[in-house]
Coordinates of C-alpha atoms in Angstrom, one line a residue:
M1 CA 17.5 2.3 -16.1
T2 CA 19.7 3.6 -17.9
R3 CA 19.8 7.5 -18.4
I4 CA 22.1 10.3 -20.6
I5 CA 25.4 8.9 -20.8
N6 CA 27.2 11.7 -23.2
H7 CA 24.9 15.0 -23.8
P8 CA 26.1 18.2 -25.5
I9 CA 25.0 20.5 -22.7
L10 CA 25.3 19.0 -20.1
G11 CA 28.6 16.9 -20.1
K12 CA 29.4 13.5 -19.8
L13 CA 27.9 11.3 -16.6
E14 CA 31.1 9.4 -16.2
D15 CA 33.2 13.6 -15.5
R16 CA 30.2 14.0 -12.5
K17 CA 30.5 11.8 -9.1
A18 CA 27.4 9.6 -7.9
I19 CA 26.3 10.5 -4.6
A20 CA 23.8 8.9 -1.8
F21 CA 19.8 9.8 -0.8
T22 CA 17.0 8.5 0.3
F23 CA 13.6 8.0 -1.4
D24 CA 11.7 6.3 1.6
G25 CA 13.9 5.0 3.2
K26 CA 15.4 3.0 0.5
I27 CA 19.0 4.5 0.0
Y28 CA 19.8 5.5 -4.3
E29 CA 22.6 6.8 -6.1
A30 CA 22.2 9.9 -8.2
Y31 CA 24.9 12.6 -10.0
E32 CA 25.9 15.8 -8.6
N33 CA 23.7 17.9 -10.7
E34 CA 21.3 15.7 -11.5
T35 CA 17.3 17.1 -10.4
I36 CA 15.7 14.2 -7.5
A37 CA 13.0 13.9 -10.5
A38 CA 16.2 12.4 -12.9
A39 CA 18.5 10.4 -10.2
L40 CA 14.3 9.2 -9.6
L41 CA 13.3 8.5 -12.9
A42 CA 16.8 6.4 -13.5
N43 CA 16.4 4.2 -10.7
G44 CA 13.2 2.8 -11.9
I45 CA 10.9 5.6 -9.6
R46 CA 7.5 6.3 -11.4
K47 CA 5.1 6.6 -7.7
L48 CA 6.4 9.8 -6.1
R49 CA 3.2 10.6 -3.2
V50 CA -0.7 10.1 -3.7
H51 CA -3.2 12.6 -3.9
E52 CA -3.8 13.7 -0.7
D53 CA -8.0 13.2 -0.7
C54 CA -8.0 10.0 -2.6
G55 CA -5.3 9.0 -2.3
T56 CA -4.6 7.7 -6.2
P57 CA -0.3 8.1 -7.0
R58 CA 0.9 10.8 -8.8
G59 CA 4.2 10.7 -9.8
F60 CA 6.2 12.8 -13.5
Y61 CA 4.0 15.2 -16.1
C62 CA 4.9 18.0 -17.1
N63 CA 9.1 17.9 -15.4
I64 CA 8.8 21.7 -16.1
G65 CA 7.8 23.4 -13.1
H66 CA 4.1 23.7 -13.9
C67 CA 2.1 21.4 -12.4
M68 CA 3.1 20.4 -9.1
E69 CA 1.7 16.8 -9.5
C70 CA 6.1 15.8 -9.0
R71 CA 5.5 18.1 -5.2
V72 CA 7.3 15.2 -2.3
T73 CA 8.7 15.9 1.2
V74 CA 12.7 16.4 0.9
N75 CA 15.0 16.9 4.7
N76 CA 11.8 16.8 5.9
Q77 CA 10.4 20.3 3.8
A78 CA 7.0 19.3 2.0
N79 CA 5.5 20.5 -1.1
V80 CA 9.1 20.3 -2.7
R81 CA 9.2 20.0 -6.4
A82 CA 11.5 17.2 -7.9
C83 CA 11.4 18.5 -11.2
L84 CA 13.4 22.1 -9.6
T85 CA 15.1 20.9 -7.4
I86 CA 18.4 20.0 -7.3
V87 CA 19.6 16.2 -5.6
E88 CA 22.5 16.8 -3.0
N89 CA 24.8 13.5 -0.7
G90 CA 22.6 12.2 1.8
M91 CA 19.8 13.7 1.1
T92 CA 16.1 12.7 2.5
V93 CA 13.3 12.3 -0.1
E94 CA 10.6 11.2 0.9
S95 CA 6.9 10.7 -1.5
G96 CA 3.2 12.8 -0.2
K97 CA 0.9 10.8 1.7
H98 CA -2.5 10.3 1.5
L99 CA -3.5 12.6 4.5
P100 CA -7.1 13.4 5.8
N101 CA -9.5 15.5 4.5
I102 CA -10.8 17.2 7.4
V103 CA -13.7 19.6 6.1
R104 CA -15.0 16.5 3.5
K105 CA -14.5 14.4 7.7
M106 CA -16.6 16.9 9.0
V107 CA -19.3 17.6 7.0
E108 CA -19.4 13.4 7.4
E109 CA -19.8 13.5 10.8
Q110 CA -23.0 15.8 10.5

């Protein structure tokens, strides 16, 4: 995947320090002041989580913090929006998992 290497507002990529973070246990490279979403996209990651109830894949949608589709777990804090959160060196990011629907399970058991 590629990144914008020279931007009139963001500056030059070569002027920023490369940092490491993990996503689902694998180490990836990001650059200082880059969002988690941008770093994941640049590393070819498109699926960030699955729908909690039905398990369908979810990824980037609005990329401006409105839709909540890019929720990930960051350093054990759930429901962090990847598009608004700056990646940090050593950060641990985990995708959202398919969780049991307790209400549906209770109804099915009745």
